[in-house]
Amino acid sequence: MFKFLKHWFRFKASHTAANSPQIDLDKVPAHIGIIMDGNGRWAKQRGLPRVAGHHSGMKNVKKITMAANDLGVKVLTMYAFSTENWKRPKDEVDFLMKLPQEFFPKEIEELIQNNVRIRMTGWKEGLPDYTLKAIEGAIERTKNNTGLILNFALNYGSRKEIMMGVQEMIRDVQAGKLQTEELDEAIFSSYMLTSELPDPDLLIRTSGELRLSNFLLWQLAYSELWFTEAYWPEFTETLFLEAIAEYQRRARRYGGI
Ligand code: FPP
């Protein structure tokens, strides 16, 4: 009850605008995934280098994290760097890899004050030491926090996750830890990198692109999908609330009637 009131007051304080979308605080999605797309186009539109778009996008991560936290969202998974993003020009990759070491020192105190816990979904192998150090430091410092889990999908790709999960599962069958006949969806989920998280209820993708781009393919099976034309750096709290309001208007049937 106290928790609910806390969220209600914080939410009320920050969203009093008359035209703010109406949100039912009892039906806030527990897990929201976001494909933060359109940084490059946002920058190009303004005559800026692409990396300026990523920098502006990084600032937006903080803003939307706070909005999600105020609403009582449990997990926010942000697609920050895919296994395919290594194909980008070296300068751009280097810039993206340096963002965590700018973001966390700047934001960690406020994230801690707000009880946010940092998590990562992806492979550490291949990330530069300074990137890993920044994110692992933040994970360590926030490990006992019990509020919103801010989960960065970093060096992540869903097909690789599924293939590696299958390989590990086969190894466990061969070692006699599992029987082929007992394999089911729950067991398979436990081999995913997100094993201790609920599946996303809502997926948001910015910039008008209508695809999943190798993001949480297994986990998104029953998620509601919401797209906006807005580029990620211009994605506002109001748009975030609109996505949640639309989610709340939809009837999730999970294949039933
Ligand atoms: C896609 O836009 C965006 C990315 C590949 C990077 C997203 C990362 C952030 C917003 C910052 C993450 C913050 C931390 C702290 C890790 P795009 O470049 O594909 O845009 P375009 O389609 O317009 O070219």
PDB file of C-alpha atoms and ligand atoms in Angstrom:
ATOM      1  CA  MET A   1       0.000   0.000   0.000  1.00  0.00           C
ATOM      2  CA  PHE A   2       2.768   2.398   0.966  1.00  0.00           C
ATOM      3  CA  LYS A   3       4.585   1.513  -2.255  1.00  0.00           C
ATOM      4  CA  PHE A   4       1.485   2.254  -4.303  1.00  0.00           C
ATOM      5  CA  LEU A   5       0.979   5.641  -2.594  1.00  0.00           C
ATOM      6  CA  LYS A   6       4.626   6.516  -3.142  1.00  0.00           C
ATOM      7  CA  HIS A   7       4.292   5.863  -6.876  1.00  0.00           C
ATOM      8  CA  TRP A   8       0.961   7.700  -6.995  1.00  0.00           C
ATOM      9  CA  PHE A   9       2.339  10.852  -5.383  1.00  0.00           C
ATOM     10  CA  ARG A  10       5.486  10.867  -7.489  1.00  0.00           C
ATOM     11  CA  PHE A  11       3.480  10.248 -10.616  1.00  0.00           C
ATOM     12  CA  LYS A  12       0.935  12.958  -9.742  1.00  0.00           C
ATOM     13  CA  ALA A  13       3.674  15.455  -8.971  1.00  0.00           C
ATOM     14  CA  SER A  14       5.392  14.970 -12.287  1.00  0.00           C
ATOM     15  CA  HIS A  15       2.409  14.531 -14.616  1.00  0.00           C
ATOM     16  CA  THR A  16      -0.149  17.167 -13.794  1.00  0.00           C
ATOM     17  CA  ALA A  17      -0.507  18.543 -17.336  1.00  0.00           C
ATOM     18  CA  ALA A  18      -4.150  18.537 -18.381  1.00  0.00           C
ATOM     19  CA  ASN A  19      -3.363  16.799 -21.669  1.00  0.00           C
ATOM     20  CA  SER A  20      -1.206  14.105 -20.063  1.00  0.00           C
ATOM     21  CA  PRO A  21      -2.428  10.622 -21.100  1.00  0.00           C
ATOM     22  CA  GLN A  22      -4.489   8.881 -18.406  1.00  0.00           C
ATOM     23  CA  ILE A  23      -2.662   5.952 -16.845  1.00  0.00           C
ATOM     24  CA  ASP A  24      -4.151   3.287 -14.603  1.00  0.00           C
ATOM     25  CA  LEU A  25      -1.426   2.752 -11.998  1.00  0.00           C
ATOM     26  CA  ASP A  26      -2.778  -0.730 -11.265  1.00  0.00           C
ATOM     27  CA  LYS A  27      -2.038  -1.859 -14.811  1.00  0.00           C
ATOM     28  CA  VAL A  28       1.387  -0.477 -15.507  1.00  0.00           C
ATOM     29  CA  PRO A  29       3.445  -2.930 -17.635  1.00  0.00           C
ATOM     30  CA  ALA A  30       5.977  -4.704 -15.424  1.00  0.00           C
ATOM     31  CA  HIS A  31       8.624  -4.938 -18.123  1.00  0.00           C
ATOM     32  CA  ILE A  32       9.044  -2.475 -21.000  1.00  0.00           C
ATOM     33  CA  GLY A  33      11.600  -2.981 -23.771  1.00  0.00           C
ATOM     34  CA  ILE A  34      12.733  -0.043 -25.880  1.00  0.00           C
ATOM     35  CA  ILE A  35      14.494  -0.075 -29.252  1.00  0.00           C
ATOM     36  CA  MET A  36      16.040   3.397 -29.187  1.00  0.00           C
ATOM     37  CA  ASP A  37      16.205   4.084 -32.911  1.00  0.00           C
ATOM     38  CA  GLY A  38      16.728   7.217 -34.989  1.00  0.00           C
ATOM     39  CA  ASN A  39      19.702   8.870 -33.294  1.00  0.00           C
ATOM     40  CA  GLY A  40      21.576   9.185 -36.594  1.00  0.00           C
ATOM     41  CA  ARG A  41      18.605  10.655 -38.494  1.00  0.00           C
ATOM     42  CA  TRP A  42      17.877  13.056 -35.636  1.00  0.00           C
ATOM     43  CA  ALA A  43      21.443  14.366 -35.895  1.00  0.00           C
ATOM     44  CA  LYS A  44      21.426  14.510 -39.707  1.00  0.00           C
ATOM     45  CA  GLN A  45      18.223  16.548 -39.672  1.00  0.00           C
ATOM     46  CA  ARG A  46      20.075  19.128 -37.577  1.00  0.00           C
ATOM     47  CA  GLY A  47      23.279  19.085 -39.622  1.00  0.00           C
ATOM     48  CA  LEU A  48      25.133  17.393 -36.760  1.00  0.00           C
ATOM     49  CA  PRO A  49      27.416  14.334 -36.825  1.00  0.00           C
ATOM     50  CA  ARG A  50      25.664  11.017 -36.094  1.00  0.00           C
ATOM     51  CA  VAL A  51      27.410  10.701 -32.748  1.00  0.00           C
ATOM     52  CA  ALA A  52      25.680  13.891 -31.550  1.00  0.00           C
ATOM     53  CA  GLY A  53      22.450  11.929 -31.921  1.00  0.00           C
ATOM     54  CA  HIS A  54      23.800   9.110 -29.748  1.00  0.00           C
ATOM     55  CA  HIS A  55      24.899  11.611 -27.138  1.00  0.00           C
ATOM     56  CA  SER A  56      21.495  13.216 -27.061  1.00  0.00           C
ATOM     57  CA  GLY A  57      19.955   9.730 -26.967  1.00  0.00           C
ATOM     58  CA  MET A  58      22.024   8.888 -23.914  1.00  0.00           C
ATOM     59  CA  LYS A  59      20.529  11.860 -22.053  1.00  0.00           C
ATOM     60  CA  ASN A  60      17.084  10.588 -22.931  1.00  0.00           C
ATOM     61  CA  VAL A  61      17.838   7.228 -21.316  1.00  0.00           C
ATOM     62  CA  LYS A  62      17.968   8.999 -17.958  1.00  0.00           C
ATOM     63  CA  LYS A  63      14.732  10.940 -18.533  1.00  0.00           C
ATOM     64  CA  ILE A  64      12.693   7.900 -19.560  1.00  0.00           C
ATOM     65  CA  THR A  65      14.225   5.801 -16.765  1.00  0.00           C
ATOM     66  CA  MET A  66      12.980   8.317 -14.215  1.00  0.00           C
ATOM     67  CA  ALA A  67       9.521   8.395 -15.798  1.00  0.00           C
ATOM     68  CA  ALA A  68       9.370   4.583 -15.714  1.00  0.00           C
ATOM     69  CA  ASN A  69      10.527   4.538 -12.105  1.00  0.00           C
ATOM     70  CA  ASP A  70       7.883   7.103 -11.100  1.00  0.00           C
ATOM     71  CA  LEU A  71       5.196   4.866 -12.612  1.00  0.00           C
ATOM     72  CA  GLY A  72       6.369   1.757 -10.766  1.00  0.00           C
ATOM     73  CA  VAL A  73       7.638  -0.124 -13.861  1.00  0.00           C
ATOM     74  CA  LYS A  74       9.758  -3.042 -12.634  1.00  0.00           C
ATOM     75  CA  VAL A  75      12.122  -3.556 -15.587  1.00  0.00           C
ATOM     76  CA  LEU A  76      13.165  -1.284 -18.434  1.00  0.00           C
ATOM     77  CA  THR A  77      15.316  -2.964 -21.079  1.00  0.00           C
ATOM     78  CA  MET A  78      17.058  -0.529 -23.414  1.00  0.00           C
ATOM     79  CA  TYR A  79      18.645  -1.782 -26.660  1.00  0.00           C
ATOM     80  CA  ALA A  80      21.946   0.114 -26.475  1.00  0.00           C
ATOM     81  CA  PHE A  81      24.221  -1.897 -28.786  1.00  0.00           C
ATOM     82  CA  SER A  82      23.502  -4.990 -30.845  1.00  0.00           C
ATOM     83  CA  THR A  83      25.900  -7.699 -31.979  1.00  0.00           C
ATOM     84  CA  GLU A  84      25.286  -6.301 -35.505  1.00  0.00           C
ATOM     85  CA  ASN A  85      26.276  -2.744 -34.497  1.00  0.00           C
ATOM     86  CA  TRP A  86      29.982  -3.749 -34.650  1.00  0.00           C
ATOM     87  CA  LYS A  87      29.618  -3.359 -38.439  1.00  0.00           C
ATOM     88  CA  ARG A  88      29.337   0.442 -38.054  1.00  0.00           C
ATOM     89  CA  PRO A  89      32.307   2.745 -38.738  1.00  0.00           C
ATOM     90  CA  LYS A  90      34.994   2.428 -36.061  1.00  0.00           C
ATOM     91  CA  ASP A  91      34.597   6.049 -34.901  1.00  0.00           C
ATOM     92  CA  GLU A  92      30.909   5.536 -34.219  1.00  0.00           C
ATOM     93  CA  VAL A  93      31.475   2.224 -32.417  1.00  0.00           C
ATOM     94  CA  ASP A  94      34.199   3.838 -30.296  1.00  0.00           C
ATOM     95  CA  PHE A  95      31.871   6.695 -29.408  1.00  0.00           C
ATOM     96  CA  LEU A  96      29.070   4.320 -28.395  1.00  0.00           C
ATOM     97  CA  MET A  97      31.484   2.246 -26.296  1.00  0.00           C
ATOM     98  CA  LYS A  98      32.539   5.372 -24.413  1.00  0.00           C
ATOM     99  CA  LEU A  99      28.982   6.379 -23.462  1.00  0.00           C
ATOM    100  CA  PRO A 100      28.764   4.180 -20.330  1.00  0.00           C
ATOM    101  CA  GLN A 101      31.854   5.828 -18.847  1.00  0.00           C
ATOM    102  CA  GLU A 102      30.196   9.200 -19.294  1.00  0.00           C
ATOM    103  CA  PHE A 103      26.681   8.135 -18.312  1.00  0.00           C
ATOM    104  CA  PHE A 104      27.305   6.257 -15.076  1.00  0.00           C
ATOM    105  CA  PRO A 105      29.625   8.669 -13.228  1.00  0.00           C
ATOM    106  CA  LYS A 106      27.198  11.479 -14.108  1.00  0.00           C
ATOM    107  CA  GLU A 107      23.981   9.679 -13.200  1.00  0.00           C
ATOM    108  CA  ILE A 108      24.802   6.978 -10.678  1.00  0.00           C
ATOM    109  CA  GLU A 109      24.096   9.013  -7.525  1.00  0.00           C
ATOM    110  CA  GLU A 110      20.619   9.950  -8.683  1.00  0.00           C
ATOM    111  CA  LEU A 111      19.946   6.403  -9.857  1.00  0.00           C
ATOM    112  CA  ILE A 112      20.970   5.132  -6.420  1.00  0.00           C
ATOM    113  CA  GLN A 113      18.796   7.732  -4.659  1.00  0.00           C
ATOM    114  CA  ASN A 114      15.898   6.437  -6.734  1.00  0.00           C
ATOM    115  CA  ASN A 115      16.633   2.805  -5.809  1.00  0.00           C
ATOM    116  CA  VAL A 116      17.353   1.887  -9.463  1.00  0.00           C
ATOM    117  CA  ARG A 117      19.337  -1.287 -10.101  1.00  0.00           C
ATOM    118  CA  ILE A 118      21.551  -1.545 -13.179  1.00  0.00           C
ATOM    119  CA  ARG A 119      21.754  -4.778 -15.097  1.00  0.00           C
ATOM    120  CA  MET A 120      23.190  -5.875 -18.442  1.00  0.00           C
ATOM    121  CA  THR A 121      21.933  -8.371 -21.017  1.00  0.00           C
ATOM    122  CA  GLY A 122      24.620  -9.263 -23.549  1.00  0.00           C
ATOM    123  CA  TRP A 123      28.137 -10.624 -23.820  1.00  0.00           C
ATOM    124  CA  LYS A 124      31.026  -9.102 -21.978  1.00  0.00           C
ATOM    125  CA  GLU A 125      33.497 -10.663 -24.420  1.00  0.00           C
ATOM    126  CA  GLY A 126      34.421  -8.131 -27.083  1.00  0.00           C
ATOM    127  CA  LEU A 127      33.561  -5.029 -25.056  1.00  0.00           C
ATOM    128  CA  PRO A 128      36.486  -2.682 -24.334  1.00  0.00           C
ATOM    129  CA  ASP A 129      37.754  -2.775 -20.743  1.00  0.00           C
ATOM    130  CA  TYR A 130      36.647   0.797 -20.037  1.00  0.00           C
ATOM    131  CA  THR A 131      33.072   0.025 -21.156  1.00  0.00           C
ATOM    132  CA  LEU A 132      32.935  -3.075 -19.000  1.00  0.00           C
ATOM    133  CA  LYS A 133      34.446  -1.303 -16.024  1.00  0.00           C
ATOM    134  CA  ALA A 134      31.834   1.460 -16.209  1.00  0.00           C
ATOM    135  CA  ILE A 135      28.850  -0.865 -16.423  1.00  0.00           C
ATOM    136  CA  GLU A 136      30.155  -3.459 -13.981  1.00  0.00           C
ATOM    137  CA  GLY A 137      30.900  -0.705 -11.470  1.00  0.00           C
ATOM    138  CA  ALA A 138      27.319   0.514 -11.770  1.00  0.00           C
ATOM    139  CA  ILE A 139      25.954  -3.032 -11.470  1.00  0.00           C
ATOM    140  CA  GLU A 140      28.022  -3.573  -8.314  1.00  0.00           C
ATOM    141  CA  ARG A 141      27.047  -0.258  -6.730  1.00  0.00           C
ATOM    142  CA  THR A 142      23.330  -0.803  -7.328  1.00  0.00           C
ATOM    143  CA  LYS A 143      23.147  -4.553  -6.712  1.00  0.00           C
ATOM    144  CA  ASN A 144      21.131  -4.227  -3.478  1.00  0.00           C
ATOM    145  CA  ASN A 145      18.640  -1.732  -4.875  1.00  0.00           C
ATOM    146  CA  THR A 146      15.088  -3.006  -5.073  1.00  0.00           C
ATOM    147  CA  GLY A 147      13.400  -0.507  -7.401  1.00  0.00           C
ATOM    148  CA  LEU A 148      13.346  -0.343 -11.185  1.00  0.00           C
ATOM    149  CA  ILE A 149      15.828  -2.604 -12.972  1.00  0.00           C
ATOM    150  CA  LEU A 150      17.464  -0.590 -15.749  1.00  0.00           C
ATOM    151  CA  ASN A 151      18.662  -3.344 -18.037  1.00  0.00           C
ATOM    152  CA  PHE A 152      21.043  -2.398 -20.837  1.00  0.00           C
ATOM    153  CA  ALA A 153      21.020  -4.739 -23.831  1.00  0.00           C
ATOM    154  CA  LEU A 154      24.655  -4.245 -24.755  1.00  0.00           C
ATOM    155  CA  ASN A 155      26.530  -6.401 -27.260  1.00  0.00           C
ATOM    156  CA  TYR A 156      23.274  -8.343 -27.481  1.00  0.00           C
ATOM    157  CA  GLY A 157      21.637 -10.296 -30.292  1.00  0.00           C
ATOM    158  CA  SER A 158      18.631 -12.533 -29.865  1.00  0.00           C
ATOM    159  CA  ARG A 159      19.482 -15.264 -32.399  1.00  0.00           C
ATOM    160  CA  LYS A 160      22.902 -15.704 -30.820  1.00  0.00           C
ATOM    161  CA  GLU A 161      21.269 -15.845 -27.387  1.00  0.00           C
ATOM    162  CA  ILE A 162      18.892 -18.569 -28.617  1.00  0.00           C
ATOM    163  CA  MET A 163      21.669 -20.566 -30.341  1.00  0.00           C
ATOM    164  CA  MET A 164      23.886 -20.403 -27.275  1.00  0.00           C
ATOM    165  CA  GLY A 165      20.969 -21.363 -25.054  1.00  0.00           C
ATOM    166  CA  VAL A 166      20.289 -24.404 -27.269  1.00  0.00           C
ATOM    167  CA  GLN A 167      23.958 -25.448 -27.143  1.00  0.00           C
ATOM    168  CA  GLU A 168      24.022 -25.192 -23.360  1.00  0.00           C
ATOM    169  CA  MET A 169      20.766 -27.092 -23.036  1.00  0.00           C
ATOM    170  CA  ILE A 170      22.096 -29.909 -25.251  1.00  0.00           C
ATOM    171  CA  ARG A 171      25.243 -30.064 -23.119  1.00  0.00           C
ATOM    172  CA  ASP A 172      23.073 -30.386 -20.008  1.00  0.00           C
ATOM    173  CA  VAL A 173      21.033 -33.179 -21.635  1.00  0.00           C
ATOM    174  CA  GLN A 174      24.223 -35.001 -22.622  1.00  0.00           C
ATOM    175  CA  ALA A 175      25.543 -34.619 -19.071  1.00  0.00           C
ATOM    176  CA  GLY A 176      22.313 -36.183 -17.768  1.00  0.00           C
ATOM    177  CA  LYS A 177      21.218 -33.017 -15.905  1.00  0.00           C
ATOM    178  CA  LEU A 178      18.071 -32.800 -18.044  1.00  0.00           C
ATOM    179  CA  GLN A 179      15.882 -35.264 -19.927  1.00  0.00           C
ATOM    180  CA  THR A 180      14.895 -34.419 -23.534  1.00  0.00           C
ATOM    181  CA  GLU A 181      11.261 -35.266 -22.724  1.00  0.00           C
ATOM    182  CA  GLU A 182      11.058 -32.738 -19.901  1.00  0.00           C
ATOM    183  CA  LEU A 183      12.194 -29.760 -22.018  1.00  0.00           C
ATOM    184  CA  ASP A 184       9.512 -27.099 -22.120  1.00  0.00           C
ATOM    185  CA  GLU A 185       9.150 -23.340 -22.590  1.00  0.00           C
ATOM    186  CA  ALA A 186       9.963 -22.541 -18.965  1.00  0.00           C
ATOM    187  CA  ILE A 187      13.165 -24.588 -19.102  1.00  0.00           C
ATOM    188  CA  PHE A 188      14.131 -22.984 -22.401  1.00  0.00           C
ATOM    189  CA  SER A 189      13.519 -19.507 -20.915  1.00  0.00           C
ATOM    190  CA  SER A 190      15.896 -20.377 -18.100  1.00  0.00           C
ATOM    191  CA  TYR A 191      18.688 -20.666 -20.696  1.00  0.00           C
ATOM    192  CA  MET A 192      18.090 -17.137 -21.976  1.00  0.00           C
ATOM    193  CA  LEU A 193      20.219 -14.230 -20.730  1.00  0.00           C
ATOM    194  CA  THR A 194      17.045 -12.707 -19.280  1.00  0.00           C
ATOM    195  CA  SER A 195      16.216 -15.816 -17.242  1.00  0.00           C
ATOM    196  CA  GLU A 196      15.463 -13.949 -14.028  1.00  0.00           C
ATOM    197  CA  LEU A 197      13.322 -11.257 -15.678  1.00  0.00           C
ATOM    198  CA  PRO A 198       9.653 -11.420 -16.660  1.00  0.00           C
ATOM    199  CA  ASP A 199       8.993 -11.263 -20.424  1.00  0.00           C
ATOM    200  CA  PRO A 200       8.340  -7.713 -21.684  1.00  0.00           C
ATOM    201  CA  ASP A 201       4.686  -6.680 -21.613  1.00  0.00           C
ATOM    202  CA  LEU A 202       5.300  -3.783 -23.953  1.00  0.00           C
ATOM    203  CA  LEU A 203       7.859  -3.078 -26.669  1.00  0.00           C
ATOM    204  CA  ILE A 204       8.424   0.488 -27.841  1.00  0.00           C
ATOM    205  CA  ARG A 205      10.365   1.293 -31.000  1.00  0.00           C
ATOM    206  CA  THR A 206      11.090   4.852 -32.049  1.00  0.00           C
ATOM    207  CA  SER A 207      11.864   6.379 -35.475  1.00  0.00           C
ATOM    208  CA  GLY A 208       9.099   4.808 -37.539  1.00  0.00           C
ATOM    209  CA  GLU A 209      10.898   1.524 -38.306  1.00  0.00           C
ATOM    210  CA  LEU A 210       8.579  -1.464 -37.920  1.00  0.00           C
ATOM    211  CA  ARG A 211      10.883  -4.377 -37.094  1.00  0.00           C
ATOM    212  CA  LEU A 212      12.392  -6.202 -34.135  1.00  0.00           C
ATOM    213  CA  SER A 213      16.046  -6.082 -35.255  1.00  0.00           C
ATOM    214  CA  ASN A 214      17.088  -9.218 -33.360  1.00  0.00           C
ATOM    215  CA  PHE A 215      15.824  -7.894 -30.002  1.00  0.00           C
ATOM    216  CA  LEU A 216      14.418 -10.370 -27.428  1.00  0.00           C
ATOM    217  CA  LEU A 217      12.754 -12.553 -30.097  1.00  0.00           C
ATOM    218  CA  TRP A 218      11.839 -15.374 -27.701  1.00  0.00           C
ATOM    219  CA  GLN A 219      10.792 -13.050 -24.879  1.00  0.00           C
ATOM    220  CA  LEU A 220       8.555 -10.811 -27.046  1.00  0.00           C
ATOM    221  CA  ALA A 221       6.233 -13.656 -28.113  1.00  0.00           C
ATOM    222  CA  TYR A 222       3.178 -12.122 -26.395  1.00  0.00           C
ATOM    223  CA  SER A 223       4.302  -8.516 -25.913  1.00  0.00           C
ATOM    224  CA  GLU A 224       2.261  -5.585 -27.149  1.00  0.00           C
ATOM    225  CA  LEU A 225       4.175  -3.627 -29.789  1.00  0.00           C
ATOM    226  CA  TRP A 226       4.017   0.169 -30.017  1.00  0.00           C
ATOM    227  CA  PHE A 227       5.738   2.295 -32.636  1.00  0.00           C
ATOM    228  CA  THR A 228       6.244   6.022 -32.964  1.00  0.00           C
ATOM    229  CA  GLU A 229       7.672   8.216 -35.728  1.00  0.00           C
ATOM    230  CA  ALA A 230       9.634  10.235 -33.143  1.00  0.00           C
ATOM    231  CA  TYR A 231      13.396   9.748 -33.191  1.00  0.00           C
ATOM    232  CA  TRP A 232      14.835   8.506 -29.896  1.00  0.00           C
ATOM    233  CA  PRO A 233      16.433  11.827 -28.815  1.00  0.00           C
ATOM    234  CA  GLU A 234      13.040  13.532 -29.178  1.00  0.00           C
ATOM    235  CA  PHE A 235      11.022  10.766 -27.496  1.00  0.00           C
ATOM    236  CA  THR A 236       9.270  12.478 -24.588  1.00  0.00           C
ATOM    237  CA  GLU A 237       7.737  11.405 -21.291  1.00  0.00           C
ATOM    238  CA  THR A 238       4.339  12.233 -22.802  1.00  0.00           C
ATOM    239  CA  LEU A 239       4.963   9.785 -25.667  1.00  0.00           C
ATOM    240  CA  PHE A 240       6.073   7.208 -23.105  1.00  0.00           C
ATOM    241  CA  LEU A 241       2.786   7.693 -21.234  1.00  0.00           C
ATOM    242  CA  GLU A 242       0.869   7.470 -24.535  1.00  0.00           C
ATOM    243  CA  ALA A 243       2.500   4.100 -25.236  1.00  0.00           C
ATOM    244  CA  ILE A 244       1.467   2.849 -21.795  1.00  0.00           C
ATOM    245  CA  ALA A 245      -2.059   4.259 -22.125  1.00  0.00           C
ATOM    246  CA  GLU A 246      -2.425   2.478 -25.490  1.00  0.00           C
ATOM    247  CA  TYR A 247      -1.073  -0.736 -23.932  1.00  0.00           C
ATOM    248  CA  GLN A 248      -3.730  -0.438 -21.227  1.00  0.00           C
ATOM    249  CA  ARG A 249      -6.483  -0.090 -23.843  1.00  0.00           C
ATOM    250  CA  ARG A 250      -5.455  -3.306 -25.579  1.00  0.00           C
ATOM    251  CA  ALA A 251      -6.860  -6.680 -24.532  1.00  0.00           C
ATOM    252  CA  ARG A 252      -4.096  -9.217 -24.177  1.00  0.00           C
ATOM    253  CA  ARG A 253      -5.452 -12.612 -25.077  1.00  0.00           C
ATOM    254  CA  TYR A 254      -2.331 -14.803 -25.275  1.00  0.00           C
ATOM    255  CA  GLY A 255      -3.987 -16.791 -28.064  1.00  0.00           C
ATOM    256  CA  GLY A 256      -7.275 -17.191 -26.171  1.00  0.00           C
ATOM    257  CA  ILE A 257     -10.545 -15.416 -26.984  1.00  0.00           C
TER     258      ILE A 257
HETATM  259  C1  FPP B   1      20.099   3.387 -33.029  1.00  0.00           C
HETATM  260  O1  FPP B   1      19.996   4.596 -33.752  1.00  0.00           O
HETATM  261  C2  FPP B   1      20.768   3.624 -31.752  1.00  0.00           C
HETATM  262  C3  FPP B   1      21.897   3.004 -31.321  1.00  0.00           C
HETATM  263  C4  FPP B   1      22.589   1.956 -32.097  1.00  0.00           C
HETATM  264  C5  FPP B   1      22.515   3.364 -30.033  1.00  0.00           C
HETATM  265  C6  FPP B   1      21.575   3.615 -28.902  1.00  0.00           C
HETATM  266  C7  FPP B   1      22.299   4.020 -27.699  1.00  0.00           C
HETATM  267  C8  FPP B   1      21.949   5.064 -26.900  1.00  0.00           C
HETATM  268  C9  FPP B   1      20.745   5.870 -27.137  1.00  0.00           C
HETATM  269  C10 FPP B   1      22.754   5.412 -25.687  1.00  0.00           C
HETATM  270  C11 FPP B   1      22.830   4.307 -24.701  1.00  0.00           C
HETATM  271  C12 FPP B   1      23.349   4.788 -23.412  1.00  0.00           C
HETATM  272  C13 FPP B   1      24.214   4.113 -22.612  1.00  0.00           C
HETATM  273  C14 FPP B   1      24.578   4.700 -21.329  1.00  0.00           C
HETATM  274  C15 FPP B   1      24.810   2.828 -22.985  1.00  0.00           C
HETATM  275  P1  FPP B   1      20.675   4.687 -35.193  1.00  0.00           P
HETATM  276  O2  FPP B   1      22.074   5.122 -35.029  1.00  0.00           O
HETATM  277  O3  FPP B   1      20.520   3.371 -35.906  1.00  0.00           O
HETATM  278  O4  FPP B   1      19.807   5.785 -35.883  1.00  0.00           O
HETATM  279  P2  FPP B   1      19.496   5.883 -37.439  1.00  0.00           P
HETATM  280  O5  FPP B   1      18.664   4.669 -37.793  1.00  0.00           O
HETATM  281  O6  FPP B   1      18.729   7.152 -37.561  1.00  0.00           O
HETATM  282  O7  FPP B   1      20.807   5.901 -38.167  1.00  0.00           O
END
